[in-house]
Amino acid sequence: MRLIKMFLAAVVILGTLVFLLSLLFPSTARLERSGSINAPLAEVYAEVSNLETWPSWNPWDPAYSGRGNMLQQYSKPAAGLGAWYTWSNTVGNAASGRVEIVVADPRKGITYNMTHPAMKPVTGFIELKPTTDGQGTAILWRMETRVGMTPWWKLRGFLLDRMFGASMEEGLNKLRDICEKN
């Protein structure tokens, strides 16, 4: 009986410590990458503001890398302010979601909201501006989500860069390659 009480006390103490430690983590998780693209700002904006082009460069697009078990539906038009797309898994019952462009400015970039049942809502920003030499486009891709106060979501937010940073970098590199070929 004494061992059971000690075990339960240890679990309560450990749980309390984890919760208190999680209070030190921020309640907003942020992931960002930046780079430059040797293409005019208008050309880069046309690529990022058109949701139908996302499968060719966005690593989180369900159709990226030929994942054929996703059904995607796009708004008409699929570019600019108010454009959206949804996806759903045609095999199984998981993996559905929605992306909607909520701000679109050809001189500054786009802001979008993404919802997915397995995640907290995400706000994404793709900020564009001319490079200092005026020959290309500087790009900043940032995603933010409010993780709340629960320890497991805060830990996930803390590890966001390690989990998804390489994918975001890959997406920016693909976007650069596409825009520089045009």
Coordinates of N, CA, C and O in Angstrom, one line a residue:
M1 N 0.8 -1.2 0.0 CA 0.0 0.0 0.0 C 0.9 1.3 0.0 O 0.5 2.2 -0.6
R2 N 2.0 1.2 0.7 CA 2.9 2.3 0.8 C 3.5 2.7 -0.5 O 3.6 3.8 -0.9
L3 N 3.8 1.6 -1.3 CA 4.4 1.8 -2.7 C 3.3 2.5 -3.6 O 3.7 3.4 -4.4
I4 N 2.1 2.1 -3.5 CA 1.1 2.7 -4.3 C 0.9 4.2 -4.0 O 0.8 5.0 -4.9
K5 N 0.9 4.5 -2.7 CA 0.8 6.0 -2.3 C 2.0 6.8 -2.8 O 1.8 7.9 -3.2
M6 N 3.2 6.2 -2.7 CA 4.4 6.9 -3.1 C 4.3 7.1 -4.7 O 4.7 8.2 -5.2
F7 N 3.9 6.1 -5.4 CA 3.7 6.2 -6.8 C 2.7 7.3 -7.2 O 3.0 8.1 -8.1
L8 N 1.6 7.3 -6.6 CA 0.6 8.3 -6.9 C 1.1 9.7 -6.5 O 0.8 10.6 -7.2
A9 N 1.8 9.8 -5.4 CA 2.3 11.1 -5.0 C 3.4 11.6 -6.0 O 3.4 12.8 -6.4
A10 N 4.2 10.7 -6.5 CA 5.2 11.0 -7.5 C 4.5 11.4 -8.8 O 5.0 12.4 -9.5
V11 N 3.4 10.8 -9.2 CA 2.7 11.1 -10.5 C 2.1 12.5 -10.3 O 2.2 13.4 -11.2
V12 N 1.5 12.8 -9.2 CA 0.9 14.1 -8.9 C 2.0 15.2 -8.9 O 1.8 16.3 -9.5
I13 N 3.1 15.0 -8.3 CA 4.2 16.0 -8.2 C 4.8 16.2 -9.6 O 5.0 17.3 -10.0
L14 N 5.0 15.1 -10.3 CA 5.5 15.2 -11.7 C 4.5 16.0 -12.6 O 4.9 16.9 -13.4
G15 N 3.3 15.7 -12.5 CA 2.3 16.4 -13.3 C 2.2 17.8 -13.0 O 2.1 18.7 -13.9
T16 N 2.3 18.2 -11.7 CA 2.3 19.6 -11.3 C 3.5 20.3 -11.8 O 3.4 21.4 -12.3
L17 N 4.7 19.7 -11.7 CA 5.9 20.3 -12.2 C 5.8 20.5 -13.8 O 6.3 21.6 -14.2
V18 N 5.3 19.5 -14.5 CA 5.2 19.7 -15.9 C 4.3 20.9 -16.2 O 4.5 21.7 -17.1
F19 N 3.1 21.0 -15.5 CA 2.2 22.0 -15.8 C 2.8 23.4 -15.4 O 2.7 24.3 -16.2
L20 N 3.5 23.5 -14.3 CA 4.2 24.7 -13.9 C 5.3 25.1 -14.9 O 5.4 26.3 -15.2
L21 N 6.0 24.2 -15.3 CA 7.1 24.5 -16.3 C 6.4 24.9 -17.6 O 6.9 25.8 -18.3
S22 N 5.3 24.4 -18.0 CA 4.6 24.8 -19.3 C 4.2 26.2 -19.2 O 4.0 26.9 -20.2
L23 N 3.9 26.7 -18.0 CA 3.5 28.1 -17.9 C 4.6 29.1 -18.4 O 4.3 30.2 -18.7
L24 N 5.8 28.6 -18.4 CA 6.9 29.5 -18.9 C 7.0 29.6 -20.4 O 7.6 30.5 -21.0
F25 N 6.3 28.6 -21.1 CA 6.3 28.7 -22.6 C 5.3 29.7 -23.1 O 4.2 29.8 -22.4
P26 N 5.5 30.3 -24.2 CA 4.5 31.3 -24.7 C 3.2 30.5 -25.2 O 3.2 29.4 -25.5
S27 N 2.1 31.3 -25.2 CA 0.8 30.7 -25.6 C 0.6 30.8 -27.1 O -0.4 30.4 -27.6
T28 N 1.5 31.5 -27.8 CA 1.5 31.6 -29.2 C 2.7 30.9 -29.8 O 3.9 31.3 -29.4
A29 N 2.6 30.0 -30.7 CA 3.7 29.4 -31.4 C 3.9 30.0 -32.8 O 2.9 30.4 -33.5
R30 N 5.1 30.2 -33.2 CA 5.4 30.9 -34.4 C 6.5 30.1 -35.1 O 7.5 29.7 -34.5
L31 N 6.4 30.0 -36.4 CA 7.3 29.4 -37.3 C 7.5 30.3 -38.5 O 6.6 30.7 -39.1
E32 N 8.8 30.6 -38.8 CA 9.0 31.5 -40.0 C 10.3 31.2 -40.7 O 11.3 30.7 -40.0
R33 N 10.3 31.5 -41.9 CA 11.5 31.4 -42.8 C 11.5 32.5 -43.7 O 10.4 33.0 -44.1
S34 N 12.7 32.9 -44.2 CA 12.7 34.0 -45.1 C 13.8 33.7 -46.2 O 14.6 32.8 -46.1
G35 N 13.7 34.5 -47.3 CA 14.6 34.3 -48.4 C 14.4 35.3 -49.4 O 13.7 36.3 -49.2
S36 N 15.1 35.2 -50.5 CA 15.0 36.1 -51.6 C 14.8 35.3 -52.9 O 15.3 34.2 -53.0
I37 N 14.0 35.8 -53.8 CA 13.7 35.2 -55.1 C 14.1 36.1 -56.2 O 13.7 37.3 -56.2
N38 N 14.8 35.7 -57.1 CA 15.3 36.5 -58.2 C 14.2 36.6 -59.3 O 14.4 36.0 -60.4
A39 N 13.1 37.2 -58.9 CA 11.9 37.3 -59.8 C 11.2 38.6 -59.4 O 11.2 38.9 -58.2
P40 N 10.4 39.2 -60.3 CA 9.7 40.4 -59.9 C 8.6 40.1 -58.8 O 8.1 39.0 -58.8
L41 N 8.4 41.1 -58.0 CA 7.4 40.9 -56.9 C 6.0 40.5 -57.5 O 5.4 39.6 -56.9
A42 N 5.6 41.0 -58.6 CA 4.3 40.7 -59.2 C 4.2 39.2 -59.5 O 3.2 38.6 -59.4
E43 N 5.3 38.7 -60.0 CA 5.3 37.3 -60.4 C 5.3 36.4 -59.1 O 4.5 35.4 -59.1
V44 N 6.0 36.7 -58.1 CA 5.9 35.9 -56.8 C 4.5 36.0 -56.2 O 4.0 35.0 -55.8
Y45 N 4.0 37.3 -56.2 CA 2.6 37.4 -55.7 C 1.6 36.6 -56.4 O 0.7 35.9 -55.8
A46 N 1.7 36.5 -57.8 CA 0.8 35.7 -58.5 C 0.9 34.3 -58.2 O -0.1 33.6 -58.1
E47 N 2.0 33.8 -57.8 CA 2.2 32.4 -57.4 C 1.6 32.1 -56.0 O 0.9 31.1 -55.8
V48 N 1.9 33.0 -55.1 CA 1.5 32.7 -53.7 C 0.0 33.0 -53.5 O -0.6 32.5 -52.6
S49 N -0.6 33.9 -54.3 CA -2.0 34.3 -54.1 C -3.0 33.4 -54.8 O -4.2 33.5 -54.6
N50 N -2.4 32.5 -55.6 CA -3.3 31.6 -56.4 C -3.2 30.2 -55.7 O -2.2 29.5 -55.8
L51 N -4.3 29.8 -55.0 CA -4.3 28.6 -54.3 C -4.1 27.3 -55.2 O -3.7 26.3 -54.7
E52 N -4.5 27.4 -56.4 CA -4.3 26.3 -57.3 C -2.9 26.0 -57.6 O -2.6 24.9 -58.1
T53 N -2.0 27.0 -57.4 CA -0.5 26.7 -57.6 C 0.2 26.1 -56.4 O 1.3 25.7 -56.5
W54 N -0.5 26.2 -55.2 CA 0.1 25.7 -54.0 C 0.6 24.3 -54.0 O 1.7 24.0 -53.4
P55 N -0.1 23.3 -54.7 CA 0.5 22.0 -54.7 C 1.9 21.8 -55.3 O 2.6 20.9 -54.9
S56 N 2.3 22.8 -56.1 CA 3.6 22.6 -56.7 C 4.7 23.1 -55.8 O 5.9 22.8 -56.0
W57 N 4.4 23.9 -54.7 CA 5.5 24.4 -53.8 C 5.2 24.3 -52.3 O 6.1 24.3 -51.5
N58 N 4.0 24.2 -51.9 CA 3.7 24.3 -50.5 C 3.7 22.9 -49.9 O 2.8 22.0 -50.2
P59 N 4.6 22.6 -49.0 CA 4.7 21.2 -48.5 C 3.6 20.7 -47.7 O 3.4 19.5 -47.4
W60 N 2.7 21.6 -47.2 CA 1.5 21.2 -46.4 C 0.3 21.1 -47.2 O -0.8 20.8 -46.7
D61 N 0.4 21.4 -48.5 CA -0.8 21.2 -49.4 C -1.0 19.8 -49.5 O -0.1 19.0 -49.8
P62 N -2.3 19.3 -49.4 CA -2.5 17.8 -49.5 C -2.1 17.2 -50.8 O -1.8 16.0 -50.9
A63 N -2.0 18.0 -51.9 CA -1.7 17.4 -53.2 C -0.2 17.5 -53.4 O 0.3 17.0 -54.5
Y64 N 0.6 18.0 -52.5 CA 2.0 18.2 -52.7 C 2.7 16.7 -52.8 O 2.2 15.8 -52.1
S65 N 3.6 16.6 -53.6 CA 4.3 15.3 -53.8 C 3.3 14.2 -54.2 O 3.5 13.0 -53.9
G66 N 2.2 14.5 -54.9 CA 1.4 13.5 -55.5 C 0.6 12.7 -54.5 O 0.3 11.5 -54.8
R67 N 0.2 13.2 -53.4 CA -0.7 12.5 -52.5 C -2.1 12.4 -53.1 O -2.8 13.3 -53.1
G68 N -2.4 11.3 -53.8 CA -3.5 11.2 -54.6 C -4.8 10.8 -53.9 O -5.9 10.7 -54.5
N69 N -4.8 10.6 -52.6 CA -6.0 10.2 -51.9 C -6.8 11.4 -51.3 O -7.6 11.2 -50.4
M70 N -6.5 12.6 -51.8 CA -7.2 13.8 -51.3 C -8.1 14.4 -52.3 O -7.7 14.5 -53.5
L71 N -9.3 14.8 -51.9 CA -10.2 15.5 -52.8 C -10.1 16.9 -52.4 O -10.4 17.3 -51.2
Q72 N -9.8 17.8 -53.4 CA -9.6 19.2 -53.1 C -10.7 20.0 -53.9 O -11.0 19.6 -55.1
Q73 N -11.3 21.0 -53.3 CA -12.2 21.9 -53.9 C -11.7 23.3 -53.8 O -11.4 23.7 -52.7
Y74 N -11.8 24.0 -54.9 CA -11.3 25.4 -54.9 C -12.4 26.4 -55.1 O -13.4 26.1 -55.9
S75 N -12.3 27.6 -54.6 CA -13.3 28.6 -54.8 C -13.1 29.1 -56.3 O -12.0 28.9 -56.9
K76 N -14.0 29.8 -56.8 CA -13.9 30.5 -58.1 C -14.1 32.0 -57.9 O -15.1 32.4 -57.4
P77 N -13.1 32.8 -58.1 CA -11.7 32.4 -58.5 C -10.9 31.9 -57.3 O -11.3 32.1 -56.1
A78 N -9.8 31.2 -57.6 CA -9.0 30.5 -56.6 C -7.8 31.4 -56.2 O -6.8 30.9 -55.6
A79 N -7.8 32.7 -56.6 CA -6.7 33.6 -56.3 C -7.3 34.9 -55.6 O -8.4 35.3 -55.9
G80 N -6.4 35.5 -54.8 CA -6.8 36.8 -54.2 C -7.7 36.7 -53.0 O -7.9 35.6 -52.4
L81 N -8.1 37.9 -52.5 CA -8.9 38.0 -51.3 C -10.1 37.1 -51.4 O -10.9 37.2 -52.3
G82 N -10.4 36.3 -50.3 CA -11.6 35.5 -50.2 C -11.4 34.1 -50.9 O -12.3 33.3 -50.7
A83 N -10.3 33.9 -51.6 CA -10.1 32.6 -52.2 C -9.9 31.6 -51.2 O -9.4 31.8 -50.1
W84 N -10.4 30.4 -51.4 CA -10.3 29.3 -50.4 C -10.2 27.9 -51.1 O -10.5 27.8 -52.3
Y85 N -9.7 27.0 -50.4 CA -9.8 25.6 -50.8 C -10.0 24.7 -49.6 O -9.6 25.0 -48.5
T86 N -10.7 23.6 -49.9 CA -10.9 22.6 -48.8 C -10.3 21.3 -49.3 O -10.1 21.1 -50.5
W87 N -9.9 20.4 -48.4 CA -9.5 19.1 -48.8 C -10.1 18.1 -47.8 O -10.4 18.4 -46.7
S88 N -10.3 16.9 -48.3 CA -10.7 15.8 -47.5 C -10.1 14.5 -48.0 O -9.8 14.3 -49.2
N89 N -9.9 13.6 -47.1 CA -9.2 12.3 -47.4 C -10.3 11.4 -48.0 O -11.4 11.2 -47.4
T90 N -10.0 10.8 -49.1 CA -10.9 9.9 -49.7 C -10.7 8.5 -49.2 O -11.5 7.6 -49.5
V91 N -9.6 8.2 -48.4 CA -9.4 6.9 -47.8 C -9.3 7.2 -46.3 O -8.4 7.8 -45.8
G92 N -10.2 6.6 -45.6 CA -10.2 6.8 -44.2 C -11.1 8.0 -43.8 O -11.8 8.6 -44.6
N93 N -11.0 8.4 -42.5 CA -11.9 9.5 -42.1 C -11.1 10.7 -41.5 O -11.7 11.6 -41.0
A94 N -9.8 10.7 -41.6 CA -9.0 11.8 -41.1 C -8.6 12.8 -42.2 O -8.9 12.5 -43.4
A95 N -7.9 13.8 -41.8 CA -7.2 14.7 -42.7 C -8.2 15.5 -43.6 O -8.3 15.3 -44.8
S96 N -8.9 16.4 -43.0 CA -9.7 17.4 -43.8 C -9.4 18.7 -43.3 O -9.0 18.9 -42.2
G97 N -9.6 19.8 -44.1 CA -9.3 21.1 -43.6 C -9.7 22.1 -44.7 O -10.2 21.9 -45.7
R98 N -9.3 23.4 -44.3 CA -9.7 24.5 -45.2 C -8.6 25.6 -45.1 O -8.1 25.9 -44.0
V99 N -8.3 26.2 -46.2 CA -7.4 27.4 -46.2 C -8.2 28.5 -46.9 O -8.8 28.3 -47.9
E100 N -8.1 29.7 -46.3 CA -8.8 30.9 -46.9 C -7.9 32.1 -46.8 O -7.3 32.4 -45.8
I101 N -7.8 32.8 -48.0 CA -7.0 34.0 -48.0 C -7.8 35.2 -47.4 O -8.9 35.4 -47.9
V102 N -7.4 35.8 -46.3 CA -8.2 36.8 -45.7 C -7.6 38.2 -45.9 O -8.3 39.2 -45.7
V103 N -6.4 38.3 -46.4 CA -5.8 39.6 -46.8 C -5.0 39.4 -48.0 O -4.2 38.4 -48.1
A104 N -5.1 40.2 -49.0 CA -4.3 40.1 -50.3 C -4.0 41.4 -50.8 O -4.8 42.2 -51.1
D105 N -2.7 41.7 -50.8 CA -2.2 43.0 -51.3 C -1.0 42.7 -52.3 O 0.0 42.2 -51.9
P106 N -1.2 43.0 -53.6 CA -0.1 42.7 -54.5 C 1.2 43.3 -54.2 O 2.3 42.9 -54.7
R107 N 1.3 44.4 -53.4 CA 2.5 45.0 -53.0 C 3.1 44.4 -51.7 O 4.3 44.7 -51.5
K108 N 2.3 43.7 -50.9 CA 2.8 43.3 -49.6 C 2.7 41.8 -49.4 O 3.3 41.2 -48.5
G109 N 1.8 41.1 -50.1 CA 1.6 39.6 -49.9 C 0.3 39.2 -49.5 O -0.7 40.0 -49.7
I110 N 0.2 38.1 -48.8 CA -1.1 37.6 -48.4 C -1.1 37.1 -46.9 O -0.1 36.9 -46.3
T111 N -2.3 37.1 -46.3 CA -2.5 36.4 -45.0 C -3.6 35.4 -45.2 O -4.6 35.7 -45.9
Y112 N -3.4 34.2 -44.6 CA -4.4 33.2 -44.8 C -4.7 32.5 -43.5 O -3.9 32.5 -42.5
N113 N -5.9 31.9 -43.4 CA -6.3 31.1 -42.2 C -6.4 29.7 -42.6 O -6.9 29.4 -43.7
M114 N -5.9 28.8 -41.8 CA -5.9 27.4 -42.1 C -6.5 26.6 -40.9 O -6.1 26.9 -39.7
T115 N -7.5 25.8 -41.1 CA -8.1 25.0 -40.1 C -8.0 23.5 -40.5 O -8.0 23.2 -41.6
H116 N -7.7 22.7 -39.5 CA -7.5 21.3 -39.6 C -7.9 20.7 -38.3 O -7.6 21.2 -37.2
P117 N -8.7 19.6 -38.3 CA -9.2 19.0 -37.1 C -8.1 18.6 -36.1 O -8.4 18.5 -34.9
A118 N -7.0 18.2 -36.5 CA -5.9 17.7 -35.6 C -5.0 18.9 -35.1 O -4.1 18.6 -34.4
M119 N -5.3 20.1 -35.5 CA -4.5 21.2 -35.1 C -5.3 22.4 -34.6 O -6.5 22.5 -34.8
K120 N -4.7 23.3 -33.9 CA -5.3 24.6 -33.6 C -5.3 25.4 -34.8 O -4.5 25.2 -35.8
P121 N -6.3 26.4 -35.0 CA -6.3 27.2 -36.2 C -5.0 27.9 -36.4 O -4.3 28.4 -35.4
V122 N -4.5 28.0 -37.6 CA -3.2 28.6 -37.9 C -3.5 29.9 -38.8 O -4.3 29.8 -39.7
T123 N -2.8 30.9 -38.5 CA -2.8 32.1 -39.4 C -1.4 32.2 -40.1 O -0.4 32.1 -39.4
G124 N -1.4 32.2 -41.4 CA -0.2 32.3 -42.2 C 0.0 33.6 -42.8 O -1.0 34.3 -43.2
F125 N 1.2 34.0 -42.9 CA 1.6 35.3 -43.6 C 2.7 35.0 -44.6 O 3.7 34.4 -44.2
I126 N 2.5 35.5 -45.8 CA 3.5 35.5 -46.8 C 3.7 36.9 -47.2 O 2.9 37.5 -47.9
E127 N 4.8 37.5 -46.6 CA 5.1 38.9 -46.8 C 6.1 39.1 -47.9 O 7.1 38.4 -47.9
L128 N 5.8 40.0 -48.8 CA 6.7 40.3 -50.0 C 7.1 41.7 -50.0 O 6.3 42.6 -49.7
K129 N 8.4 41.9 -50.4 CA 8.8 43.3 -50.7 C 10.0 43.2 -51.7 O 10.7 42.2 -51.8
P130 N 10.2 44.3 -52.4 CA 11.4 44.3 -53.3 C 12.7 44.1 -52.6 O 12.8 44.7 -51.5
T131 N 13.6 43.4 -53.2 CA 15.0 43.4 -52.6 C 15.6 44.7 -52.7 O 15.2 45.6 -53.4
T132 N 16.7 44.9 -51.9 CA 17.3 46.2 -51.8 C 17.9 46.7 -53.2 O 17.9 47.9 -53.5
D133 N 18.3 45.8 -54.1 CA 18.8 46.1 -55.4 C 17.6 46.3 -56.4 O 17.9 46.7 -57.5
G134 N 16.4 46.0 -56.0 CA 15.2 46.2 -56.9 C 15.1 45.1 -57.9 O 14.2 45.2 -58.7
Q135 N 16.0 44.1 -57.9 CA 15.9 43.1 -59.0 C 15.1 41.9 -58.6 O 14.8 41.1 -59.5
G136 N 14.8 41.7 -57.4 CA 14.1 40.5 -57.0 C 13.1 40.8 -55.9 O 12.6 41.9 -55.7
T137 N 12.7 39.7 -55.2 CA 11.7 39.8 -54.1 C 12.2 39.2 -52.8 O 12.6 38.0 -52.9
A138 N 12.1 39.9 -51.8 CA 12.3 39.4 -50.4 C 11.0 38.8 -49.9 O 10.0 39.4 -50.0
I139 N 11.1 37.6 -49.3 CA 9.9 36.9 -48.9 C 10.1 36.4 -47.4 O 11.2 36.0 -47.0
L140 N 9.0 36.6 -46.7 CA 9.0 36.1 -45.3 C 7.7 35.3 -45.2 O 6.6 35.8 -45.4
W141 N 7.9 34.0 -44.9 CA 6.7 33.1 -44.7 C 6.6 32.8 -43.2 O 7.6 32.3 -42.6
R142 N 5.5 33.2 -42.6 CA 5.4 33.0 -41.1 C 4.0 32.3 -40.8 O 3.0 32.7 -41.5
M143 N 4.0 31.4 -39.9 CA 2.7 30.8 -39.5 C 2.7 30.9 -37.9 O 3.7 30.7 -37.2
E144 N 1.5 31.3 -37.4 CA 1.3 31.5 -36.0 C 0.0 30.7 -35.6 O -1.0 30.7 -36.3
T145 N 0.0 30.2 -34.4 CA -1.1 29.6 -33.8 C -1.1 29.8 -32.3 O -0.1 29.8 -31.7
R146 N -2.3 30.0 -31.8 CA -2.5 30.1 -30.3 C -2.6 28.7 -29.8 O -3.5 28.0 -30.1
V147 N -1.7 28.3 -28.9 CA -1.6 27.0 -28.4 C -2.4 26.9 -27.0 O -2.6 25.8 -26.6
G148 N -2.7 28.0 -26.4 CA -3.5 28.0 -25.2 C -2.6 27.6 -24.0 O -1.4 27.8 -24.0
M149 N -3.2 27.2 -22.9 CA -2.5 26.9 -21.7 C -2.2 25.5 -21.4 O -1.5 25.2 -20.4
T150 N -2.7 24.5 -22.2 CA -2.4 23.1 -21.9 C -1.0 22.8 -22.2 O -0.4 23.2 -23.2
P151 N -0.3 22.0 -21.3 CA 1.1 21.7 -21.4 C 1.4 21.0 -22.7 O 2.5 21.3 -23.4
W152 N 0.6 20.0 -23.2 CA 1.0 19.3 -24.4 C 0.9 20.2 -25.6 O 1.8 20.0 -26.5
W153 N 0.0 21.1 -25.7 CA 0.0 22.1 -26.9 C 1.2 23.0 -26.8 O 1.8 23.4 -27.8
K154 N 1.5 23.5 -25.6 CA 2.6 24.4 -25.4 C 3.9 23.7 -25.8 O 4.8 24.3 -26.4
L155 N 4.1 22.4 -25.4 CA 5.3 21.7 -25.8 C 5.3 21.5 -27.3 O 6.4 21.7 -27.9
R156 N 4.2 21.2 -27.9 CA 4.2 21.1 -29.4 C 4.6 22.5 -30.0 O 5.3 22.5 -31.0
G157 N 4.1 23.6 -29.5 CA 4.4 24.9 -30.0 C 5.9 25.2 -29.8 O 6.6 25.8 -30.7
F158 N 6.5 24.7 -28.7 CA 7.9 24.9 -28.4 C 8.7 24.1 -29.5 O 9.8 24.6 -29.9
L159 N 8.3 23.0 -29.9 CA 9.0 22.2 -30.8 C 8.6 22.4 -32.3 O 9.1 21.7 -33.2
L160 N 7.8 23.4 -32.6 CA 7.2 23.7 -33.9 C 8.4 23.8 -34.9 O 8.3 23.2 -36.0
D161 N 9.4 24.6 -34.6 CA 10.5 24.8 -35.5 C 11.2 23.5 -35.9 O 11.5 23.2 -37.0
R162 N 11.5 22.7 -34.9 CA 12.1 21.4 -35.1 C 11.3 20.5 -35.9 O 11.8 19.7 -36.7
M163 N 10.0 20.5 -35.7 CA 9.1 19.6 -36.4 C 8.8 20.0 -37.8 O 8.7 19.1 -38.7
F164 N 8.7 21.3 -38.1 CA 8.2 21.7 -39.4 C 9.1 22.8 -40.1 O 8.8 23.1 -41.2
G165 N 10.2 23.2 -39.5 CA 11.0 24.2 -40.1 C 11.6 23.7 -41.4 O 11.7 24.5 -42.4
A166 N 12.1 22.5 -41.5 CA 12.7 22.0 -42.7 C 11.7 21.9 -43.8 O 12.0 22.2 -45.0
S167 N 10.5 21.6 -43.5 CA 9.4 21.6 -44.6 C 9.1 23.0 -45.1 O 9.0 23.2 -46.3
M168 N 9.1 24.0 -44.2 CA 8.9 25.3 -44.7 C 10.0 25.8 -45.5 O 9.8 26.4 -46.6
E169 N 11.3 25.4 -45.2 CA 12.4 25.8 -46.0 C 12.4 25.2 -47.3 O 12.6 25.8 -48.4
E170 N 11.9 23.9 -47.4 CA 11.8 23.2 -48.7 C 10.7 23.9 -49.5 O 10.9 24.1 -50.7
G171 N 9.6 24.3 -48.9 CA 8.6 25.0 -49.7 C 9.1 26.3 -50.3 O 8.8 26.7 -51.4
L172 N 9.9 27.1 -49.5 CA 10.4 28.4 -50.0 C 11.4 28.1 -51.1 O 11.4 28.8 -52.1
N173 N 12.2 27.1 -51.0 CA 13.1 26.7 -52.1 C 12.4 26.3 -53.4 O 12.8 26.7 -54.5
K174 N 11.3 25.5 -53.2 CA 10.5 25.2 -54.4 C 9.9 26.4 -55.1 O 9.9 26.5 -56.3
L175 N 9.3 27.3 -54.2 CA 8.7 28.5 -54.7 C 9.7 29.3 -55.5 O 9.5 29.9 -56.6
R176 N 10.9 29.5 -54.9 CA 12.0 30.2 -55.6 C 12.3 29.6 -56.9 O 12.4 30.3 -57.9
D177 N 12.5 28.3 -57.0 CA 12.8 27.6 -58.2 C 11.7 27.8 -59.3 O 12.0 28.1 -60.5
I178 N 10.5 27.8 -58.9 CA 9.3 28.0 -59.8 C 9.3 29.4 -60.3 O 9.2 29.6 -61.6
C179 N 9.5 30.4 -59.5 CA 9.4 31.8 -59.9 C 10.6 32.2 -60.7 O 10.5 33.0 -61.6
E180 N 11.8 31.6 -60.4 CA 13.0 32.0 -61.2 C 13.0 31.3 -62.5 O 13.7 31.8 -63.4
K181 N 12.3 30.2 -62.7 CA 12.2 29.6 -64.1 C 11.3 30.4 -65.0 O 11.5 30.4 -66.2
N182 N 10.3 31.1 -64.5 CA 9.3 31.8 -65.3 C 9.9 33.0 -65.9 O 10.7 33.7 -66.0

